[in-house]
Each structure stands twice: as structure tokens, then as C-alpha cells.
XYZ file of C-alpha atoms in Angstrom:
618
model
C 19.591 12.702 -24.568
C 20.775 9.710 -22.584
C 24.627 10.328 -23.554
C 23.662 13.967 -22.583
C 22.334 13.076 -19.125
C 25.262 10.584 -18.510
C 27.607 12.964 -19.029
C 25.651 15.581 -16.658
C 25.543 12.881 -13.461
C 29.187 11.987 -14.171
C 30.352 15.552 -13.456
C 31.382 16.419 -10.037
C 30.791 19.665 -9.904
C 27.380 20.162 -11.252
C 25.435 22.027 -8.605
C 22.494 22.575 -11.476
C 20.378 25.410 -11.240
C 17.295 26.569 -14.155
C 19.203 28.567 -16.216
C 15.293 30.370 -17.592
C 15.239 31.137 -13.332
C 17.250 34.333 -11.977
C 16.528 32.783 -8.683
C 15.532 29.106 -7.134
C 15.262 28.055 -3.532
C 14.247 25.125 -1.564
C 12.067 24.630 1.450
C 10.515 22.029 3.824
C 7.149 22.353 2.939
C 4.264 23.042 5.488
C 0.767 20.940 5.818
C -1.234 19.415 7.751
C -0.379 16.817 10.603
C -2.351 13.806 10.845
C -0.958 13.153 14.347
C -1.167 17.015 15.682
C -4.378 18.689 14.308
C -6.574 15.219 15.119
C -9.990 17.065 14.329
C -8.969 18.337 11.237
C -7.422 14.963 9.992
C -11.050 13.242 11.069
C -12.592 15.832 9.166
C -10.513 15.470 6.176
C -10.800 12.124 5.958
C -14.855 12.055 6.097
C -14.523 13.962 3.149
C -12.495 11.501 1.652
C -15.154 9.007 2.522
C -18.390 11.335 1.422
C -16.187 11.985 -1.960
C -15.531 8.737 -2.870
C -17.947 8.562 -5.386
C -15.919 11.190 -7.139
C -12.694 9.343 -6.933
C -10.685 6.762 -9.390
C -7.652 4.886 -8.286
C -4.717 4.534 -10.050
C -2.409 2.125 -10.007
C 1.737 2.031 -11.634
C 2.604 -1.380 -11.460
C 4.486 -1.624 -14.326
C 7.685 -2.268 -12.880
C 10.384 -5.366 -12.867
C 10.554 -5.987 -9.243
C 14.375 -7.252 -9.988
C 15.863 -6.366 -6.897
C 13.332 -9.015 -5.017
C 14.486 -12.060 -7.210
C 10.129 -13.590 -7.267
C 10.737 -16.454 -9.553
C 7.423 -19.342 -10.122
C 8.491 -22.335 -8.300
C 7.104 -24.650 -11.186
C 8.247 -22.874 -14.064
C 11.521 -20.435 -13.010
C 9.980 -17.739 -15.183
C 10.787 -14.373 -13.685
C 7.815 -13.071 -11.745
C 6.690 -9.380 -11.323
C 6.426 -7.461 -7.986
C 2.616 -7.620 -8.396
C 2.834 -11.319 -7.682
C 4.745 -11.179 -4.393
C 2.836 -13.666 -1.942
C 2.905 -10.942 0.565
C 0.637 -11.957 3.915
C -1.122 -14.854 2.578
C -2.007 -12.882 -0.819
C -0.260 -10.682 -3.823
C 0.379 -7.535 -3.551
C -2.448 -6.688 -5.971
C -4.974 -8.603 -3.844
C -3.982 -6.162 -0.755
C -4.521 -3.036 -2.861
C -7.874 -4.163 -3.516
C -8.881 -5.557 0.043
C -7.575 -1.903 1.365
C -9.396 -0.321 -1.610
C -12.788 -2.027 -0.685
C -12.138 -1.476 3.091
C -13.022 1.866 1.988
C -16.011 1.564 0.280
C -17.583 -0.811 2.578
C -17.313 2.147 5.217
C -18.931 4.037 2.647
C -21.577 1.928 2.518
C -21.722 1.521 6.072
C -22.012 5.484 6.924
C -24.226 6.769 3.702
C -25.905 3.303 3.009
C -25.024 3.369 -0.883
C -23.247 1.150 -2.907
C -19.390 2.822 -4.372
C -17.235 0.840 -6.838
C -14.529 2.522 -7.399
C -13.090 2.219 -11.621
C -9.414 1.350 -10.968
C -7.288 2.123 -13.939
C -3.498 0.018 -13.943
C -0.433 0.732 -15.844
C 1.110 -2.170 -16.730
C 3.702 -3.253 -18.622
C 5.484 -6.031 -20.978
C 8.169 -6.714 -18.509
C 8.363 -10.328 -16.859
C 4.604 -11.063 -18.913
C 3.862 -8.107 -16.387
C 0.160 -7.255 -18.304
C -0.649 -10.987 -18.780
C 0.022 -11.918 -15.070
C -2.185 -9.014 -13.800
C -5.038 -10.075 -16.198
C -4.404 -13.779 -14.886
C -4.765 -12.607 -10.994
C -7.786 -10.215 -12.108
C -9.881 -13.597 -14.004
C -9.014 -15.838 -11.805
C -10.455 -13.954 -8.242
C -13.594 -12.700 -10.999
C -12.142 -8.701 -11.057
C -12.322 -8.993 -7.311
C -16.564 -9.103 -7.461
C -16.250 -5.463 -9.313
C -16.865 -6.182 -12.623
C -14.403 -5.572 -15.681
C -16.078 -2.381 -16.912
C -14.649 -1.130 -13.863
C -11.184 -1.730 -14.280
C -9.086 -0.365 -17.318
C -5.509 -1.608 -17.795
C -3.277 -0.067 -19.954
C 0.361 -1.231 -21.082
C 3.835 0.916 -20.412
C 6.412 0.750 -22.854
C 9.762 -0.290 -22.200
C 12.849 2.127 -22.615
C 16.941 0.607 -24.243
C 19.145 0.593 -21.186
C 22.569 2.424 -21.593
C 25.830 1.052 -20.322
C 26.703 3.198 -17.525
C 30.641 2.941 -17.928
C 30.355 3.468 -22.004
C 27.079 4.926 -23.225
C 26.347 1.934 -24.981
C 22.992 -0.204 -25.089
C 22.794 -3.240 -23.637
C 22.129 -5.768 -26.200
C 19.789 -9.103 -25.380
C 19.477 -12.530 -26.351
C 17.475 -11.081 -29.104
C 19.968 -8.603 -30.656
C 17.497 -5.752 -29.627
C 18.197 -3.962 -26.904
C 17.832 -4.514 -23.421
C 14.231 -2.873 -22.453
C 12.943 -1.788 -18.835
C 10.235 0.303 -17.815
C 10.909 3.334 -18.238
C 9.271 5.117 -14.749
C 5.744 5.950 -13.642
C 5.867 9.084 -15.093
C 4.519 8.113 -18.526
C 1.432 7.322 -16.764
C 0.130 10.627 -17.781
C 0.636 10.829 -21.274
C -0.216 6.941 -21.763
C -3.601 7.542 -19.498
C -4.393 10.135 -22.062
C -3.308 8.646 -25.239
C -5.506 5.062 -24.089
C -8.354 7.068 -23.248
C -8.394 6.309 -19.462
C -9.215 10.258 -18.560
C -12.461 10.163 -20.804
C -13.310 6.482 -19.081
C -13.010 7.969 -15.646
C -14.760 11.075 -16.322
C -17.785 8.536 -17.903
C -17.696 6.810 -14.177
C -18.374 10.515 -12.436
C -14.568 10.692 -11.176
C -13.104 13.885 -10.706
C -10.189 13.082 -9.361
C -7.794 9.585 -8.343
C -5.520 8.771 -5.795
C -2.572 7.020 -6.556
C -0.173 4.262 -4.755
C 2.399 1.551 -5.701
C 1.888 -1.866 -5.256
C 5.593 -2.057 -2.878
C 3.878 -0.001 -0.373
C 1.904 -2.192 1.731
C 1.342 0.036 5.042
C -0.035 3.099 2.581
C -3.402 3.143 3.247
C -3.311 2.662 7.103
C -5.928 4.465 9.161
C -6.627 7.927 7.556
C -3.663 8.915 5.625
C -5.139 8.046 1.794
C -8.220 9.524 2.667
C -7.720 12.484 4.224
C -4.957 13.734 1.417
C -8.190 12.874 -0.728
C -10.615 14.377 0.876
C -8.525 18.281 1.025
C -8.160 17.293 -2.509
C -11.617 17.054 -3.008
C -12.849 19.732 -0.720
C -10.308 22.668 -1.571
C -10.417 21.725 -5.687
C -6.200 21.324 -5.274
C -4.609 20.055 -8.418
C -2.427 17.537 -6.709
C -1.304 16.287 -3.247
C 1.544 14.687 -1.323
C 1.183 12.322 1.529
C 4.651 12.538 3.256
C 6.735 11.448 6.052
C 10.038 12.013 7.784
C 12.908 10.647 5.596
C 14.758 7.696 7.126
C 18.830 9.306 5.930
C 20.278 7.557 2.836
C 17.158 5.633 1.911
C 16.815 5.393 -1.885
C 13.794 7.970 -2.220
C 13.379 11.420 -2.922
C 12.553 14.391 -1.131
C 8.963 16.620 -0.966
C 10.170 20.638 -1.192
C 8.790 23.909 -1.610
C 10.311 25.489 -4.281
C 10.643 29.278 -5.060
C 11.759 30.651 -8.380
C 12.147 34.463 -9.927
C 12.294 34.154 -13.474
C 13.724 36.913 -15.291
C 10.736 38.432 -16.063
C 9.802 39.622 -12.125
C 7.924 36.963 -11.024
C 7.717 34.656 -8.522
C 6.324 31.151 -8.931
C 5.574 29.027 -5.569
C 4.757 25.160 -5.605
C 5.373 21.360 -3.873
C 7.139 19.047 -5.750
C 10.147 16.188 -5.396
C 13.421 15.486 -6.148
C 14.505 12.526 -7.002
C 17.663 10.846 -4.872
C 19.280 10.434 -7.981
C 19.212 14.328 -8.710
C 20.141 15.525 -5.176
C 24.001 15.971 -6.336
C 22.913 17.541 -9.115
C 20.671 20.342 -6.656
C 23.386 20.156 -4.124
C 21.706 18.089 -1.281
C 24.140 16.088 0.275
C 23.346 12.798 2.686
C 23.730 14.193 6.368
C 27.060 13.039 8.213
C 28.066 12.894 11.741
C 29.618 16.356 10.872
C 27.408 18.085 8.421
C 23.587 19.022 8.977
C 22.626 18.277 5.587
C 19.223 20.155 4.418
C 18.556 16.804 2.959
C 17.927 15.504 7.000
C 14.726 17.974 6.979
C 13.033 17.705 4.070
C 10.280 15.503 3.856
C 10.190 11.909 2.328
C 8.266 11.473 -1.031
C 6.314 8.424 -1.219
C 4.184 8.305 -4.058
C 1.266 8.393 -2.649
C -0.613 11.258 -4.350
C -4.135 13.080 -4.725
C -4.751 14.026 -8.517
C -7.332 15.914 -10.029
C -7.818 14.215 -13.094
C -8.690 17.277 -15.591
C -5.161 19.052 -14.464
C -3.524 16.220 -15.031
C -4.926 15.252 -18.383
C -4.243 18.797 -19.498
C -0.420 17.682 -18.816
C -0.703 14.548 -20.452
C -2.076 15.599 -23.529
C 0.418 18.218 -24.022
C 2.732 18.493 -27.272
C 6.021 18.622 -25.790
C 8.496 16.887 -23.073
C 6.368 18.710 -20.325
C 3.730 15.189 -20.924
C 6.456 13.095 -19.442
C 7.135 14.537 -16.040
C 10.680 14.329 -14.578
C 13.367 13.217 -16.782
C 16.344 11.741 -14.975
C 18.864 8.936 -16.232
C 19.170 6.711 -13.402
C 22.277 5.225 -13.133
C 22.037 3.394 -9.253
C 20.647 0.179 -10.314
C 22.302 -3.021 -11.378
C 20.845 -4.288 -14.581
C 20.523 -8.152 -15.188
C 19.913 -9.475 -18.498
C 21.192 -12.212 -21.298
C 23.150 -10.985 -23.679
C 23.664 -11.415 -27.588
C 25.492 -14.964 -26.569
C 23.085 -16.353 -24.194
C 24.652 -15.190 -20.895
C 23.580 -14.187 -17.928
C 25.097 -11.004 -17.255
C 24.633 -8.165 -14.511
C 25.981 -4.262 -15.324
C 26.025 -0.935 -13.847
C 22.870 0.607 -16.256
C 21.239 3.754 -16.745
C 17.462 4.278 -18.765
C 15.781 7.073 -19.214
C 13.124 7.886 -16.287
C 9.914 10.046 -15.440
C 8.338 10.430 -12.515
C 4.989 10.988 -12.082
C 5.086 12.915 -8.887
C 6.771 15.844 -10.834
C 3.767 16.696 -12.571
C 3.854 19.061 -10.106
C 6.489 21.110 -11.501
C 3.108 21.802 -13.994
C 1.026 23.594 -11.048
C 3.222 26.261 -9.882
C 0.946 29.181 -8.542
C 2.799 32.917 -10.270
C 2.535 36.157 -7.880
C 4.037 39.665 -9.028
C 5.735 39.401 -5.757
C 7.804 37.327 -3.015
C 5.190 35.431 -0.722
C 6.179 35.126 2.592
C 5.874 31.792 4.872
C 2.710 30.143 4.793
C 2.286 30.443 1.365
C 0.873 26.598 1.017
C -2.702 26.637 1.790
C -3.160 28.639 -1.306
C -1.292 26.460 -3.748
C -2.640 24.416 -6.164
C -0.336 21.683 -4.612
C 0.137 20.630 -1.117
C 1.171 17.585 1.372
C -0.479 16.322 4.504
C 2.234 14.632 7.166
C 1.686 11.382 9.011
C 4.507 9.168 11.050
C 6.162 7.143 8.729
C 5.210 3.668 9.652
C 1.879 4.377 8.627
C 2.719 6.200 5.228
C 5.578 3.992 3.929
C 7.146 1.057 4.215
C 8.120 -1.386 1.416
C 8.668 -5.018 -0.017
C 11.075 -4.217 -2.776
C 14.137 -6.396 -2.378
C 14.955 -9.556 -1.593
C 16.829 -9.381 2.091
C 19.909 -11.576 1.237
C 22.012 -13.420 4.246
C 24.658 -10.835 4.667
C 22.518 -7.960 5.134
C 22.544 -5.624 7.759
C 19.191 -3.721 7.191
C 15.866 -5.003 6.380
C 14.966 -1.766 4.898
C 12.622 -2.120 2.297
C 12.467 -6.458 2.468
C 9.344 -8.169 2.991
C 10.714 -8.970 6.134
C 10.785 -5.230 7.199
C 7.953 -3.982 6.189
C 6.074 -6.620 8.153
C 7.727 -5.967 11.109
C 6.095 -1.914 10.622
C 2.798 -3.637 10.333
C 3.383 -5.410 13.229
C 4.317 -1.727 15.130
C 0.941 -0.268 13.901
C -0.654 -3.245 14.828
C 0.498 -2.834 18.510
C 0.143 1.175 18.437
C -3.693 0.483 17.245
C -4.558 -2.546 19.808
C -2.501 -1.065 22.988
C -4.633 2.670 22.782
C -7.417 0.048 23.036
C -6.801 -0.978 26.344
C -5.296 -4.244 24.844
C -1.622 -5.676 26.414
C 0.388 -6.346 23.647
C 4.185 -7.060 23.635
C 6.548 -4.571 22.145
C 8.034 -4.556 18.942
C 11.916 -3.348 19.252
C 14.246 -2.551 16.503
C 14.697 -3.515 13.469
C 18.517 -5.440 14.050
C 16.324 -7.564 17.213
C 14.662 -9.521 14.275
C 17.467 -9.838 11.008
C 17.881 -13.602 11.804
C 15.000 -14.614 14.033
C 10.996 -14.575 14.374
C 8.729 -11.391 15.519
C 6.968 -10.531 19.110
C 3.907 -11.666 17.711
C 1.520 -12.240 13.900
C -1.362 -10.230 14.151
C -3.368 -9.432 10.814
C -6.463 -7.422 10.792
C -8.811 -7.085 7.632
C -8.659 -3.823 6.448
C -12.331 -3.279 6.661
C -12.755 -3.456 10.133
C -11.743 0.084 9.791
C -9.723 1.170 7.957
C -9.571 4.159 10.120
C -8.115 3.759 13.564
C -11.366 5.598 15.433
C -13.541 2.969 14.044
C -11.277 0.271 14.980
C -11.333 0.825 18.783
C -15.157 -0.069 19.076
C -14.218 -3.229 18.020
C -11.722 -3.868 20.362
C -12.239 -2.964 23.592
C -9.244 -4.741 26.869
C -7.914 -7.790 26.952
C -4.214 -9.242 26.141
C -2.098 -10.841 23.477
C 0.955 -12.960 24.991
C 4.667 -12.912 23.407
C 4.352 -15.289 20.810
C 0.532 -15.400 19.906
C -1.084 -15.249 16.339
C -3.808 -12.827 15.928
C -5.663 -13.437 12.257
C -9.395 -11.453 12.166
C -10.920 -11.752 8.471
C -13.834 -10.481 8.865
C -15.662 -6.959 9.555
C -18.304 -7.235 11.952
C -16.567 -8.270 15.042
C -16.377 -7.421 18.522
C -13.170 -8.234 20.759
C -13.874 -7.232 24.905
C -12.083 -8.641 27.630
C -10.827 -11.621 25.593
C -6.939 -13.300 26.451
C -5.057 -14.945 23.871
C -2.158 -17.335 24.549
C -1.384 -18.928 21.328
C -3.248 -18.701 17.678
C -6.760 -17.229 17.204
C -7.848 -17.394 13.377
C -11.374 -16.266 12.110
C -12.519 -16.566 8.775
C -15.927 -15.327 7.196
C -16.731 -16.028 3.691
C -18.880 -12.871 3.531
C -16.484 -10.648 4.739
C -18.072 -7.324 3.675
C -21.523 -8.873 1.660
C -21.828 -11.173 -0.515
C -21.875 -11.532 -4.124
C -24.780 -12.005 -6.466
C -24.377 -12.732 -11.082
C -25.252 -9.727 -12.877
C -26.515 -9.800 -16.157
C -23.773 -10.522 -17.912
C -22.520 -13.672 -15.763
C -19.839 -11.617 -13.258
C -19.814 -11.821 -9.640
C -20.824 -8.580 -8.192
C -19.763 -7.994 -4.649
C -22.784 -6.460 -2.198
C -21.586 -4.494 0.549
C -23.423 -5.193 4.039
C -25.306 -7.981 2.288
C -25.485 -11.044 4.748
C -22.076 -10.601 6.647
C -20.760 -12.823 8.721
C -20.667 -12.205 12.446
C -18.277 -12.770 15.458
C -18.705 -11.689 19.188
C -16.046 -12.755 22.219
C -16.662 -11.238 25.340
C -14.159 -12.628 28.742
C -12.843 -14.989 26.335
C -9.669 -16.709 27.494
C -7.612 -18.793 24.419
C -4.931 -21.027 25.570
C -2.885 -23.039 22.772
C 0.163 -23.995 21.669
C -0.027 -21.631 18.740
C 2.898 -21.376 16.019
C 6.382 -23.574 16.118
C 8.106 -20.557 16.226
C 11.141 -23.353 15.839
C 9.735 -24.418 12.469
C 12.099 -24.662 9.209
C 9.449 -23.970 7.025
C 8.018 -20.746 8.869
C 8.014 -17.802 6.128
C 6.179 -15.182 8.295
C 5.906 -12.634 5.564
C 3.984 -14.825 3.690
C 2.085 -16.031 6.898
C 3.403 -19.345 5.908
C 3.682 -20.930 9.308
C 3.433 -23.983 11.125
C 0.941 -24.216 14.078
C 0.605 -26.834 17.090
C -2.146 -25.797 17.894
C -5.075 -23.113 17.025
C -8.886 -21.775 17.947
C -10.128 -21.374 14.089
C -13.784 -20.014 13.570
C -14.958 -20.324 9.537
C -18.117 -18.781 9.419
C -20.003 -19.924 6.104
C -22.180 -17.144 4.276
C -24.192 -14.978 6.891
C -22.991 -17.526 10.191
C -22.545 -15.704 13.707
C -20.714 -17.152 15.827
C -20.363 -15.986 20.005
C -18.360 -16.504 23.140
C -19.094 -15.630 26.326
C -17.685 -16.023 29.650
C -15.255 -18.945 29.014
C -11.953 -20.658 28.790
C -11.144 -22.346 25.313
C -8.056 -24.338 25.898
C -6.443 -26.828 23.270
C -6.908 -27.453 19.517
C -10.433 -25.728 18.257
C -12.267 -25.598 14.737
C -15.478 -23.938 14.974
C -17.445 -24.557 11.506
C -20.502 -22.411 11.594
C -23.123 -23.041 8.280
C -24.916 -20.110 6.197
C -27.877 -19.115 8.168
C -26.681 -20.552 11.842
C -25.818 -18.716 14.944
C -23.358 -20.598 17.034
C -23.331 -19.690 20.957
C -20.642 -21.171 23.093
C -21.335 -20.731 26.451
C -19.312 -22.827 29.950
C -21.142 -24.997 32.140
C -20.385 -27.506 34.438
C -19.989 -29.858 32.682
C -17.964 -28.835 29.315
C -19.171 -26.904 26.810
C -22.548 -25.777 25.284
C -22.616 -25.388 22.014
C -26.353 -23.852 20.721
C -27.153 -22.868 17.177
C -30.307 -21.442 17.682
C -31.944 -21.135 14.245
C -31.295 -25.201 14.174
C -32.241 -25.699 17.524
C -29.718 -28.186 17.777
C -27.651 -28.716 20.840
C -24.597 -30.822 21.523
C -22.115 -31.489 24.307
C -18.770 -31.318 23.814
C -15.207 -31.989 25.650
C -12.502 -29.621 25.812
C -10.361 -30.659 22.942
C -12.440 -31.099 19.847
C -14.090 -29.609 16.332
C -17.381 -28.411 15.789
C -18.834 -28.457 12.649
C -22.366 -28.523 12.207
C -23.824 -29.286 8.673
C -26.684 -27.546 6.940
């Protein structure tokens, strides 16, 4: 098969259509609109919310990462893209903080306590399985328990020399393996029993990301694609974008197909940017509107019913492994039979687990006209793309041009969303300009918000309510309950909670179980005004990605178990720690004389100048 496919993506010529079809078009596929039809995308995403109960996640992180280059400083062992150190945590880490953002608003709006089973493909490649295990133990399954995760290993595929046919051959004398694409997820989840564990947890159906995608859950794009899922019993979903021209992902279509019997089948799936020679989509040029210029980005972000997919999965034939494709556009770096280190153009076999879809086409005796969509068993919601996609997958090297799909680039979308969010709040915040403004020097501004003090958008706002952020400022808010009115910040504000979203309590076997709403921490500023020296924007060591930075000077709160801490009416100039105990309310008020520092519940009082830390012991 793989000398078969080479040959097919070597031809020239090959404008492929299904030769069982008498007919096959393509179409941009219609949905819903996240930014036009606001009520509707509310809506949808309550549903999302009220279903979530129902819902699993699923997780492909199976893959080698090689294109960002993540070595372990102590060891040089090859790292997977799991472990990226993205934002002051791994990848994994933010899938989990964005998951439980979204159960702690469950908790919040139907008072009930949802853990959500999270099943992971892993996979052998770079200790892939063993370093998600290690990440999982060492943070205690993130306070969920391990009966609530399930991971599950991915085999690797031989890679075939793309100039010859021939395998690769390692170090070992066996062939050079790779994961062999997401797509086996289906048949593996169904072969390891994963279905039959999520049906035991209640689930009916799963959304699914990749751990590259660090902007996919912003405000209500995940859970409104889950929540039509959910509500309209759909068999899978898309959440798309528009497609940035000659990025290295596929394309979301409606396709239409006669067969020779009469009928028509109708259905939303993607192609692959490897295939689009072989359907004849061509990259748009200054002097060709290319079809490929409308169609929608795919992401791989999906809604899944988990029954329709398991029927797939469990299936006898190649239909289990959605998506065949020999991809051919990566460079493949190994050690070969002699102990080199070598680098070749190399093609493995590939599926895709987005074209399950071709599985769900809907069959009419006759040709549907537009607007066929709302009565597929697949279909797409639309958001803009900075709040759908945007990835860490490659390592931006010094004579780049793009940061397209760096670290570097995709925090410089979270910064955009971060100003679209706190601007509609009545909040000054400095633009964030192009992309080529930032390849070889720092960003506008850091700010990081915990997921949870959403996630959606709407929910947001309360929270933040006027004010301004200067050029240059540091914005870091880890924790939920919060309030932000009228405050100024010139320089670095960072507050951390312990009890973020609750707090954790040993079950009966020994594990940590997180509590939502129990004993959060608190934090209130109100006509605040923060003047410091902030981040040395001019440091060597400054890795903003990884919010590695170097401050002069910050206002830090650390509130300790259930602490509240409040500002009112004040001007907090200088170098600030503010160290607030378990069960102690800290008040900072301005008087004549300094500051007033009250903890009420201690009753203790002290009198402090402008320039020092507070920390007041239990």
C-alpha cells in the first residue's frame, strides 16, 4: 500500500475522483457563527455546560513533536510535545486547567460536582506513555482520581524513503517507527475497551482536541459545538475557522456524491493538505482564486458521539482506520543502522480521525438543495480563528520569517484575545500589531488569566469591570473568584490562590480529590492604582512563552487555602508581597499615614511603609 500511495502523490496529473461515485462535488459548508448569531451561540453553549455530565474528553497526544526540537536539559533525551513548558506549565497541565474551568462553572450554575473521565492516546515515541504517566503521578491525576482517566498506547508505523520506497532502517536494524496519525484512535479506543469505560461513566458522547492547540477552548467555542452535539443527537461536529493560505492543515467541505445507483449522499468532512493535489485544490495566487481560499480550516477540534463512533471502530475492514494518506511533507530524523544521525525526506502511512466522517453521510433519492446541513448527521459551528486555533508545534529557528505555529506565535494570539476580552470591558489595553512587529523582540504586554474565571467571555466581564493596563505591564490572575473595577496597572500584578477552584480532600483509597467551590480563595481591587517597575523587558534570560521572565519589581498576592484578600481606594507603588494565611481576610485600606493593613478574623493590625512585604503567620 505505501509503494502504491507513493506512486499516486508522485503523479502530476492525478486529479482523483471515487471511481464507485458517478458524481462528487465540493462545498464550503454552512453552520452556525459564534460571532453573528450571539444568542444562539450562548444557548448552545449552556447546553454544553448542562450536558457535561454526558460528556468524555479525548485526548491524541501520541505524537513526536519533532519539528519543536523539546530536549530535557539534564538528560538530552528527546522530549514529547506533551512536555512543552508552555506558560509556566505543559501542555497537558493546560488541557486540564481549561478542562476543569469547565466543570467548576458547572458546579457554579447547577451546584453539582462533574469529573469528567478523560481517555489519552498515547504512544511509545520519545517514552511518550511513560512521560504522560510521570506528569499524571506526580500533580496526583490532577485531584481527579485515576479511575477517571484511561490511557491507551498508539502503535508506531515503518517510515518509507520518499525518493526510493525503501524503509528507513534504525540503530536497531528495525525499522524506523512514527506514529502513525490520530486516526487509529477509533479502532484502538475500541479494541482497549475505552467505549465500554466511558459508557460505565454515563458519557454519551466526547469532545476531542490536541495538545498543540493552546487557544482551543477559549470562551464558548468547545462548548457550544458540544452542546448542538448533545442537543440535536449529531454524530459528529467540526469547530472551524477561516484558513490562514498555505498553512499546513486541511480543509472542512461539504461533499456531494451520486453513486451509480441514483443516489445522493450529503455530509461534512476534511481533506487533508497533503491530498488537495490529489482533489485538485490548488494554494490561491496573486492570479488565481483558488477554491482552497474559501473553504474552511479544519482544526481538530471535534464533537463525537461515542456509540457512532464505536460502531466505526469496531468495524472489520479499512473503514476502522479513517483517512489513509501517505504523507510525504515531513523531514524524518533518525539514527541509522551505523549510529548516525541522519535527516530524510519520509513518508508513513496516516489516518485521520476527523474523516470518520466520511462514515456519516446522510443518502436521499434525490439532489438536496442549499441548506442541506442542519439535517446532517455532521455539521461545523464557525468562530474567528484566534480563538479556535493557534499552535506550538515547531521550534521558530533564527532565520524565520513567520512565527506561524511557534510557541512564540501562538502566545502572541493569546495575547490578542486577551486584549479583545479586557478592552469590551471598559479596560485600556495597548494593541497587539502583527505578527512580523514581534519576530525578534518582546510583546505589548503578559497578561494570563486562569481559565476558570470564565471560561466563557460573558462571565468574564463581571469580573472585570474599567480600569487600564500600560505598554509593558504583566497581568498574572490565578485564581477564580476575583473582582477587577477601576484598578491601574503600571508594571507587574501577580495573584496566586492555592484553592483556586476548591480544595482537595483523601478519598478512600489515599488520592487527592479536588472539591469544586470548596473554600476558594478570594481577591477584590476596587480604584486600585499599581505602580512598579515590572519585567526587564531588556533581560537575556526572558523566555516569555514560558513566562520565564525577569522582574524589577512586582505587587504579588499568595492567598493560602480559603484567604481573601481586598483593596480599596489606594495607590500601591514599589515592590509588594502580600502573604495572606488559610482562614484570614486581609483589607488594605490608605490613610494618612501609610498603609492599613487589617485581617479581621485575627484582629491583628499593623502599620506599614510604602515599600515592604506582608506576611502574616497563622
Amino acid at each position: 500500500m505505501a509503494l502504491e500511495l507513493l506512486s499516486v502523490s508522485k503523479s502530476k496529473d492525478s486529479k482523483h475522483r471515487h471511481s464507485k461515485d458517478k458524481f462528487v462535488d465540493f462545498h464550503v459548508p454552512t453552520g452556525l457563527n459564534l460571532l453573528e448569531d450571539t444568542e444562539y451561540a450562548s444557548q448552545a453553549a449552556m447546553w454544553g455546560i448542562e450536558g457535561l455530565p454526558e460528556l468524555g474528553e479525548i485526548y491524541p497526544i501520541g505524537g513526536a513533536g519533532d519539528r519543536l526540537g523539546l530536549v530535557d536539559s539534564d538528560t538530552g533525551d528527546s522530549l514529547p510535545a506533551a512536555l512543552l513548558p508552555y506558560c509556566g506549565r505543559s501542555l497537558l497541565e493546560g488541557l486540564m486547567r481549561d478542562l476543569q474551568a469547565r466543570e467548576f462553572l458547572h458546579f457554579k450554575i447547577f451546584g453539582k460536582q462533574c469529573i469528567t473521565p478523560v481517555a489519552v492516546m498515547t504512544s511509545s515515541v520519545k517514552n511518550n506513555h511513560e512521560h504522560i504517566v510521570a506528569i499524571c503521578e506526580r500533580l496526583e491525576w490532577f485531584g481527579r482520581g485515576r479511575e477517571n482517566f484511561r490511557l491507551f498506547e498508539q502503535p508506531l508505523v515503518p517510515v518509507v524513503n520518499a525518493e526510493d520506497g525503501k524503509w528507513l532502517i534504525s540503530e536497531s536494524l528495525l525499522p524506523v517507527g512514527k506514529p502513525g496519525g490520530h486516526g487509529a484512535i477509533w479502532k484502538l479506543a475500541c479494541d482497549r475497551g475505552v467505549f465500554e469505560w466511558l459508557y460505565c461513566h454515563g458519557r454519551k458522547g466526547a469532545t476531542v482536541r490536541q495538545v498543540s492547540n493552546v487557544v482551543a477552548a477559549t470562551d464558548l467555542t468547545l462548548m457550544a459545538l458540544a452542546g448542538i452535539g448533545l442537543r440535536h443527537n449529531k454524530k459528529l461536529g467540526f469547530a472551524s475557522c477561516e484558513r490562514r493560505p498555505g498553512a499546513t492543515e486541511g480543509v472542512n467541505v461539504l461533499i456531494e456524491k451520486q453513486n451509480f445507483d441514483g443516489l445522493w449522499e450529503y455530509g461534512i468532512t476534511c481533506i487533508e493538505y497533503t491530498e488537495f493535489e490529489k482533489y485538485g485544490i490548488s494554494e490561491p495566487t496573486a492570479t488565481n482564486d483558488s477554491l482552497q481560499a474559501s473553504y474552511p480550516a479544519n482544526t481538530n477540534i471535534l464533537y463525537v458521539d461515542l456509540q457512532a463512533a464505536q460502531e466505526v471502530g469496531s468495524r472489520k475492514n479499512a473503514s476502522c482506520l479513517p483517512g489513509i494518506v501517505l504523507n510525504l511533507k515531513k523531514a524524518v530524523s533518525y539514527v541509522d543502522h551505523l549510529g548516525f544521525e541522519c535527516s530524510a525526506a519520509g513518508g508513513r502511512l496516516e489516518c485521520t480521525m476527523q474523516n470518520i466522517a466520511d462514515n456519516f453521510m446522510n443518502t436521499y433519492s434525490y439532489r438536496c438543495s442549499k441548506g442541506i446541513e442542519s439535517e446532517l448527521d455532521t455539521f461545523i459551528v464557525y468562530n474567528e480563528r484566534k480563538k479556535v486555533t493557534s499552535s506550538a508545534k515547531r521550534k521558530l529557528k533564527s532565520e524565520d520569517r513567520s512565527l506561524h505555529q511557534t510557541p512564540e506565535g501562538s502566545l502572541l494570539d493569546i495575547m490578542r484575545n486577551a486584549h479583545d476580552l479586557l478592552s469590551s470591558c471598559s479596560i485600556e489595553v495597548p494593541e497587539v500589531k502583527d505578527n512580523n512587529e514581534y519576530l525578534h523582540s518582546g510583546l505589548p504586554f503578559i497578561i494570563f488569566l486562569h481559565p476558570a474565571l470564565g471560561p466563557f467571555w460573558d462571565i468574564i466581564k463581571q469580573k472585570f469591570i474599567g480600569g487600564s493596563i500600560s505598554k509593558g505591564s504583566e497581568l498574572q490572575i490565578e485564581v477564580a473568584e476575583f473582582l477587577w473595577q477601576d484598578v491601574e496597572l503600571d508594571g507587574s500584578l501577580i495573584i496566586l490562590a492555592d484553592n483556586i477552584m476548591g480544595s482537595t480532600k483523601r478519598n478512600t483509597d489515599g488520592e487527592q480529590i479536588l472539591h469544586y467551590g470548596a473554600r476558594c480563595g478570594r481577591c477584590k481591587l476596587q480604584n486600585v492604582k499599581i505602580v512598579n517597575e515590572g519585567i526587564s523587558w531588556d533581560s537575556p534570560i526572558n523566555v516569555y512563552w514560558k513566562h520565564h521572565v525577569e522582574r524589577s519589581e512586582s505587587l504579588k498576592i499568595i492567598l493560602h487555602g480559603n484567604a481573601e484578600f481586598e483593596a480599596k481606594d489606594i495607590l500601591l507603588k514599589g515592590n509588594h508581597m502580600f502573604e495572606v494565611p488559610d482562614g484570614h481576610r486581609m483589607c488594605i485600606i490608605q490613610d494618612e499615614a501609610g498603609l492599613l493593613v487589617h485581617v479581621p478574623y485575627f484582629l491583628v493590625q499593623k502599620r506599614l511603609c510604602a515599600s515592604t512585604s506582608s506576611r502574616f503567620p497563622p
